[in-house]
Amino acid sequence: MNEVFKEERGFFMVKRIGILTSGGDAPGMNCAIRAVVRAGLSYGLEVYGVYDGYKGLIEGKIEKLERKSVSDIVNRGGTILRTARLPEFKDEAVRQKAVDILHERGIEALVVIGGDGSYMGAKKLSEMGINCIGLPGTIDNDIASTDYTIGFDTALNTIVDCVDKIRDTTESHSRCSIIEVMGNRCGDLALFSGLAEGAEMILTPDHPIPEEEIIETLRKMKEKDSDKRAIVIVSEKQYSDIHAWARHIQETTGFDTRATVLGHVQRGGSPSAFDRVLAARMGEYAVECLVEGKGGRCVGIVDNKIVDYDIYEALALPRDKHVSMLRIVDILK
Ligand code: ADP
Ligand code: F6P
């Protein structure tokens, strides 16, 4: 395959690539790993799995992956390569250790699946001579160079499933339910789940609503109809104590109020069909990028087309790609 490739394109492609997952895990990461391994093998490459993200990389936790190593993982949440955070990777000396280990093992290029922090690590490794391609693996959908990240759709469906259940009891008691969802300062999980649930209120960092307005809206709602129930979806990291805030809402609006923090349940579970397909398309594309000699780039889906961006350019894009959905939320209130 390498010889054929050289004849067609005039240069030798990489022979040995690695793959790792980094930062918070996300459903669909396994599908992306499978796609990278199988696409790599179909190009005649050797593919190595790096365990525990950048941390495992500098510890040399690297194993060769075969076709069978990635059998029966498409339906599994989490990541078979495990993941980790290593803040020290910002330090060039630590990254040099990673480069040395990759040279020792003859691994010339890497696919890095993770969020924006992992992308920065990938870009910097590329600048040190190891071509890296980033795949967006995070439930937060906080990467502007892609309409959707791997894991977002599954997490969204988990949230909708949970809120459907909370809705039953909220309705029975004519209560106000405040539901805190993840997102790491990106409001997409709250916005999409809020729209999917027809929530009375969606509170995200992208469109903050003044406290008085929140209270006034809920107070009037209850005053107009004492049987009224309300669903309020809140993006995490806006209130230091969501339960205390729920008590405050209860005291000021007349709504019997409860808060639920959905937490890490949002990060687990079998990936949705959408995430599996997305991960397969992106994983295959990442390998194509590496065999074309690209590095320091990240893969995205834009208007259903798989594309790649320079990582610095991707990270500088504005993050408000879905904010126009707020108009629909308002119209449907
Ligand atoms: P995510 O990739 O999900 O955004 P983090 O922000 O925790 O998660 O980043 C994952 C890892 O990427 C970090 O633990 C660190 O190892 C690496 N990383 C983050 N920022 C940088 C940076 N500026 N330079 C090099 N590596 C970085
Ligand atoms: O980036 C994914 C995410 O789940 C965020 O939504 C959340 O803020 C964060 O990771 C939680 O990280 P952890 O609990 O793993 O430290």
Short mmCIF file of N, CA, C and O in Angstrom, two decimals, residues 239-321:
data_model
loop_
_atom_site.label_atom_id
_atom_site.label_comp_id
_atom_site.label_asym_id
_atom_site.label_seq_id
_atom_site.Cartn_x
_atom_site.Cartn_y
_atom_site.Cartn_z
N TYR A 239 -24.04 28.92 39.11
CA TYR A 239 -24.41 29.08 40.53
C TYR A 239 -23.53 28.16 41.36
O TYR A 239 -23.43 26.97 41.07
N SER A 240 -22.90 28.74 42.39
CA SER A 240 -21.98 27.91 43.18
C SER A 240 -22.75 26.87 43.97
O SER A 240 -22.27 25.76 44.20
N ASP A 241 -23.99 27.19 44.40
CA ASP A 241 -24.81 26.21 45.13
C ASP A 241 -26.22 26.26 44.56
O ASP A 241 -27.04 27.10 44.94
N ILE A 242 -26.48 25.35 43.66
CA ILE A 242 -27.77 25.34 42.94
C ILE A 242 -28.94 25.04 43.89
O ILE A 242 -30.06 25.52 43.69
N HIS A 243 -28.66 24.27 44.96
CA HIS A 243 -29.73 23.95 45.91
C HIS A 243 -30.12 25.19 46.73
O HIS A 243 -31.30 25.43 46.98
N ALA A 244 -29.12 25.99 47.09
CA ALA A 244 -29.39 27.25 47.80
C ALA A 244 -30.17 28.19 46.88
O ALA A 244 -31.11 28.87 47.31
N TRP A 245 -29.79 28.20 45.62
CA TRP A 245 -30.48 29.07 44.66
C TRP A 245 -31.94 28.62 44.48
O TRP A 245 -32.86 29.44 44.40
N ALA A 246 -32.15 27.30 44.49
CA ALA A 246 -33.52 26.77 44.38
C ALA A 246 -34.36 27.22 45.58
O ALA A 246 -35.54 27.58 45.43
N ARG A 247 -33.76 27.23 46.77
CA ARG A 247 -34.49 27.69 47.97
C ARG A 247 -34.85 29.17 47.82
O ARG A 247 -35.96 29.59 48.15
N HIS A 248 -33.94 29.93 47.25
CA HIS A 248 -34.18 31.36 47.03
C HIS A 248 -35.34 31.54 46.03
O HIS A 248 -36.23 32.38 46.24
N ILE A 249 -35.36 30.74 44.99
CA ILE A 249 -36.45 30.81 43.99
C ILE A 249 -37.78 30.47 44.67
O ILE A 249 -38.80 31.13 44.46
N GLN A 250 -37.75 29.46 45.53
CA GLN A 250 -38.97 29.06 46.24
C GLN A 250 -39.49 30.21 47.10
O GLN A 250 -40.68 30.53 47.09
N GLU A 251 -38.58 30.83 47.84
CA GLU A 251 -38.98 31.92 48.75
C GLU A 251 -39.50 33.14 48.00
O GLU A 251 -40.36 33.87 48.50
N THR A 252 -39.02 33.37 46.77
CA THR A 252 -39.36 34.63 46.09
C THR A 252 -40.44 34.48 45.02
O THR A 252 -40.97 35.49 44.55
N THR A 253 -40.77 33.24 44.63
CA THR A 253 -41.72 33.10 43.50
C THR A 253 -43.04 32.42 43.87
O THR A 253 -44.00 32.48 43.10
N GLY A 254 -43.08 31.73 45.00
CA GLY A 254 -44.29 31.00 45.36
C GLY A 254 -44.30 29.59 44.79
O GLY A 254 -45.22 28.81 45.04
N PHE A 255 -43.28 29.25 44.02
CA PHE A 255 -43.17 27.90 43.46
C PHE A 255 -42.46 27.00 44.47
O PHE A 255 -41.35 27.33 44.93
N ASP A 256 -43.05 25.86 44.80
CA ASP A 256 -42.32 24.83 45.53
C ASP A 256 -41.22 24.38 44.57
O ASP A 256 -41.53 23.97 43.45
N THR A 257 -39.97 24.47 44.99
CA THR A 257 -38.87 24.29 44.02
C THR A 257 -37.87 23.24 44.46
O THR A 257 -37.53 23.15 45.64
N ARG A 258 -37.41 22.45 43.51
CA ARG A 258 -36.37 21.46 43.76
C ARG A 258 -35.28 21.60 42.70
O ARG A 258 -35.58 21.93 41.56
N ALA A 259 -34.05 21.31 43.10
CA ALA A 259 -32.95 21.33 42.12
C ALA A 259 -32.39 19.92 41.94
O ALA A 259 -32.30 19.15 42.89
N THR A 260 -32.03 19.60 40.71
CA THR A 260 -31.37 18.32 40.41
C THR A 260 -30.11 18.61 39.61
O THR A 260 -30.17 19.30 38.59
N VAL A 261 -29.01 18.06 40.09
CA VAL A 261 -27.76 18.17 39.32
C VAL A 261 -27.57 16.84 38.61
O VAL A 261 -27.38 15.81 39.25
N LEU A 262 -27.64 16.85 37.28
CA LEU A 262 -27.58 15.56 36.57
C LEU A 262 -26.19 14.92 36.64
O LEU A 262 -26.08 13.70 36.65
N GLY A 263 -25.15 15.73 36.68
CA GLY A 263 -23.79 15.21 36.93
C GLY A 263 -23.28 14.23 35.88
O GLY A 263 -23.65 14.29 34.71
N HIS A 264 -22.46 13.30 36.35
CA HIS A 264 -21.70 12.45 35.42
C HIS A 264 -22.53 11.40 34.69
O HIS A 264 -22.01 10.74 33.79
N VAL A 265 -23.79 11.26 35.07
CA VAL A 265 -24.66 10.35 34.30
C VAL A 265 -24.66 10.80 32.83
O VAL A 265 -24.80 10.00 31.90
N GLN A 266 -24.45 12.11 32.63
CA GLN A 266 -24.47 12.68 31.26
C GLN A 266 -23.28 12.23 30.43
O GLN A 266 -23.29 12.36 29.21
N ARG A 267 -22.24 11.77 31.07
CA ARG A 267 -21.03 11.42 30.31
C ARG A 267 -20.98 9.94 29.94
O ARG A 267 -20.11 9.54 29.15
N GLY A 268 -21.91 9.14 30.52
CA GLY A 268 -21.82 7.70 30.28
C GLY A 268 -22.83 7.20 29.27
O GLY A 268 -23.57 7.98 28.66
N GLY A 269 -22.84 5.90 29.10
CA GLY A 269 -23.85 5.25 28.28
C GLY A 269 -23.40 4.96 26.87
O GLY A 269 -22.41 5.47 26.38
N SER A 270 -24.21 4.09 26.25
CA SER A 270 -23.94 3.66 24.89
C SER A 270 -24.12 4.85 23.93
O SER A 270 -25.11 5.57 24.03
N PRO A 271 -23.19 5.07 23.02
CA PRO A 271 -23.32 6.23 22.13
C PRO A 271 -24.52 6.11 21.20
O PRO A 271 -24.90 5.02 20.78
N SER A 272 -25.12 7.25 20.90
CA SER A 272 -26.26 7.28 19.97
C SER A 272 -25.77 6.94 18.57
O SER A 272 -24.57 7.03 18.27
N ALA A 273 -26.72 6.58 17.70
CA ALA A 273 -26.37 6.27 16.31
C ALA A 273 -25.68 7.47 15.67
O ALA A 273 -24.69 7.33 14.94
N PHE A 274 -26.17 8.68 16.00
CA PHE A 274 -25.58 9.90 15.41
C PHE A 274 -24.10 10.01 15.79
O PHE A 274 -23.24 10.25 14.94
N ASP A 275 -23.81 9.80 17.08
CA ASP A 275 -22.41 9.90 17.53
C ASP A 275 -21.53 8.81 16.92
O ASP A 275 -20.36 9.04 16.60
N ARG A 276 -22.10 7.61 16.75
CA ARG A 276 -21.31 6.52 16.17
C ARG A 276 -20.92 6.84 14.73
O ARG A 276 -19.77 6.65 14.32
N VAL A 277 -21.90 7.34 13.99
CA VAL A 277 -21.64 7.64 12.57
C VAL A 277 -20.66 8.81 12.46
O VAL A 277 -19.72 8.78 11.67
N LEU A 278 -20.89 9.83 13.29
CA LEU A 278 -20.00 10.99 13.29
C LEU A 278 -18.55 10.58 13.59
O LEU A 278 -17.60 10.97 12.90
N ALA A 279 -18.40 9.74 14.63
CA ALA A 279 -17.06 9.29 15.03
C ALA A 279 -16.41 8.47 13.93
O ALA A 279 -15.20 8.61 13.68
N ALA A 280 -17.19 7.62 13.26
CA ALA A 280 -16.63 6.79 12.18
C ALA A 280 -16.15 7.68 11.04
O ALA A 280 -15.03 7.50 10.52
N ARG A 281 -16.97 8.67 10.67
CA ARG A 281 -16.59 9.55 9.56
C ARG A 281 -15.34 10.37 9.91
O ARG A 281 -14.42 10.51 9.13
N MET A 282 -15.33 10.89 11.13
CA MET A 282 -14.20 11.74 11.54
C MET A 282 -12.92 10.92 11.71
O MET A 282 -11.83 11.39 11.36
N GLY A 283 -13.05 9.72 12.27
CA GLY A 283 -11.86 8.87 12.49
C GLY A 283 -11.20 8.50 11.17
O GLY A 283 -9.96 8.59 11.03
N GLU A 284 -12.02 8.14 10.21
CA GLU A 284 -11.47 7.76 8.90
C GLU A 284 -10.79 8.96 8.26
O GLU A 284 -9.70 8.87 7.68
N TYR A 285 -11.42 10.14 8.41
CA TYR A 285 -10.88 11.37 7.81
C TYR A 285 -9.54 11.75 8.46
O TYR A 285 -8.62 12.21 7.79
N ALA A 286 -9.44 11.54 9.77
CA ALA A 286 -8.21 11.89 10.48
C ALA A 286 -7.02 11.10 9.92
O ALA A 286 -5.92 11.63 9.75
N VAL A 287 -7.26 9.82 9.63
CA VAL A 287 -6.18 8.98 9.09
C VAL A 287 -5.79 9.49 7.69
O VAL A 287 -4.61 9.61 7.36
N GLU A 288 -6.79 9.85 6.90
CA GLU A 288 -6.50 10.42 5.57
C GLU A 288 -5.61 11.65 5.71
O GLU A 288 -4.66 11.83 4.94
N CYS A 289 -5.94 12.51 6.68
CA CYS A 289 -5.13 13.72 6.90
C CYS A 289 -3.68 13.34 7.19
O CYS A 289 -2.75 13.91 6.63
N LEU A 290 -3.49 12.35 8.07
CA LEU A 290 -2.12 11.97 8.45
C LEU A 290 -1.36 11.39 7.26
O LEU A 290 -0.19 11.70 7.06
N VAL A 291 -2.03 10.57 6.45
CA VAL A 291 -1.29 9.99 5.32
C VAL A 291 -0.99 11.06 4.26
O VAL A 291 -0.07 10.91 3.46
N GLU A 292 -1.74 12.13 4.29
CA GLU A 292 -1.45 13.24 3.37
C GLU A 292 -0.36 14.16 3.93
O GLU A 292 -0.04 15.19 3.35
N GLY A 293 0.13 13.81 5.10
CA GLY A 293 1.23 14.58 5.69
C GLY A 293 0.77 15.80 6.47
O GLY A 293 1.56 16.67 6.80
N LYS A 294 -0.54 15.87 6.77
CA LYS A 294 -1.04 17.03 7.52
C LYS A 294 -0.76 16.87 9.02
O LYS A 294 -0.72 15.75 9.53
N GLY A 295 -0.62 17.99 9.71
CA GLY A 295 -0.45 17.97 11.17
C GLY A 295 -0.89 19.29 11.76
O GLY A 295 -1.02 20.28 11.02
N GLY A 296 -1.16 19.29 13.08
CA GLY A 296 -1.57 20.53 13.74
C GLY A 296 -2.96 20.98 13.32
O GLY A 296 -3.31 22.15 13.44
N ARG A 297 -3.76 20.01 12.84
CA ARG A 297 -5.11 20.35 12.36
C ARG A 297 -6.15 19.56 13.14
O ARG A 297 -5.84 18.58 13.82
N CYS A 298 -7.39 20.01 13.05
CA CYS A 298 -8.46 19.30 13.74
C CYS A 298 -9.63 19.09 12.78
O CYS A 298 -9.83 19.88 11.85
N VAL A 299 -10.37 18.03 13.05
CA VAL A 299 -11.46 17.63 12.16
C VAL A 299 -12.78 18.14 12.71
O VAL A 299 -12.99 18.17 13.92
N GLY A 300 -13.66 18.55 11.80
CA GLY A 300 -14.98 18.99 12.23
C GLY A 300 -16.04 18.55 11.23
O GLY A 300 -15.71 18.05 10.14
N ILE A 301 -17.29 18.74 11.61
CA ILE A 301 -18.39 18.55 10.64
C ILE A 301 -19.08 19.91 10.51
O ILE A 301 -19.51 20.50 11.50
N VAL A 302 -19.14 20.41 9.29
CA VAL A 302 -19.79 21.70 9.05
C VAL A 302 -20.77 21.51 7.90
O VAL A 302 -20.37 21.07 6.82
N ASP A 303 -22.03 21.80 8.15
CA ASP A 303 -23.08 21.58 7.16
C ASP A 303 -23.01 20.16 6.58
O ASP A 303 -23.09 19.95 5.37
N ASN A 304 -22.81 19.20 7.46
CA ASN A 304 -22.75 17.77 7.14
C ASN A 304 -21.55 17.36 6.28
O ASN A 304 -21.53 16.27 5.72
N LYS A 305 -20.59 18.24 6.17
CA LYS A 305 -19.37 17.89 5.43
C LYS A 305 -18.21 17.78 6.43
O LYS A 305 -18.09 18.62 7.32
N ILE A 306 -17.40 16.75 6.28
CA ILE A 306 -16.25 16.60 7.18
C ILE A 306 -15.12 17.48 6.65
O ILE A 306 -14.76 17.41 5.47
N VAL A 307 -14.59 18.33 7.53
CA VAL A 307 -13.59 19.32 7.12
C VAL A 307 -12.44 19.32 8.14
O VAL A 307 -12.56 18.72 9.21
N ASP A 308 -11.34 20.01 7.79
CA ASP A 308 -10.27 20.17 8.79
C ASP A 308 -9.80 21.62 8.83
O ASP A 308 -9.86 22.33 7.84
N TYR A 309 -9.40 22.03 10.03
CA TYR A 309 -8.96 23.40 10.30
C TYR A 309 -7.60 23.38 10.97
O TYR A 309 -7.31 22.44 11.73
N ASP A 310 -6.85 24.44 10.81
CA ASP A 310 -5.68 24.64 11.65
C ASP A 310 -6.17 24.79 13.10
O ASP A 310 -7.19 25.46 13.35
N ILE A 311 -5.49 24.15 14.04
CA ILE A 311 -6.00 24.14 15.42
C ILE A 311 -6.07 25.56 16.02
O ILE A 311 -7.06 25.91 16.66
N TYR A 312 -5.06 26.39 15.78
CA TYR A 312 -5.12 27.76 16.34
C TYR A 312 -6.31 28.51 15.76
O TYR A 312 -7.02 29.21 16.49
N GLU A 313 -6.53 28.34 14.45
CA GLU A 313 -7.68 29.04 13.82
C GLU A 313 -8.99 28.53 14.43
O GLU A 313 -9.90 29.29 14.72
N ALA A 314 -9.06 27.21 14.61
CA ALA A 314 -10.29 26.60 15.16
C ALA A 314 -10.58 27.16 16.55
O ALA A 314 -11.73 27.50 16.87
N LEU A 315 -9.53 27.27 17.37
CA LEU A 315 -9.75 27.70 18.76
C LEU A 315 -10.07 29.20 18.86
O LEU A 315 -10.58 29.65 19.87
N ALA A 316 -9.78 29.94 17.77
CA ALA A 316 -10.05 31.38 17.80
C ALA A 316 -11.44 31.72 17.26
O ALA A 316 -11.88 32.87 17.34
N LEU A 317 -12.15 30.72 16.72
CA LEU A 317 -13.48 31.00 16.15
C LEU A 317 -14.48 31.34 17.26
O LEU A 317 -14.38 30.80 18.37
N PRO A 318 -15.48 32.21 16.97
CA PRO A 318 -16.49 32.49 18.00
C PRO A 318 -17.33 31.24 18.28
O PRO A 318 -17.59 30.45 17.39
N ARG A 319 -17.72 31.11 19.57
CA ARG A 319 -18.37 29.86 19.99
C ARG A 319 -19.90 29.91 19.94
O ARG A 319 -20.57 29.06 20.52
N ASP A 320 -20.45 30.93 19.28
CA ASP A 320 -21.91 31.11 19.38
C ASP A 320 -22.65 30.51 18.19
O ASP A 320 -23.68 31.01 17.76
N LYS A 321 -22.16 29.39 17.67
CA LYS A 321 -22.71 28.86 16.42
C LYS A 321 -24.20 28.47 16.48
O LYS A 321 -24.87 28.47 15.46
#
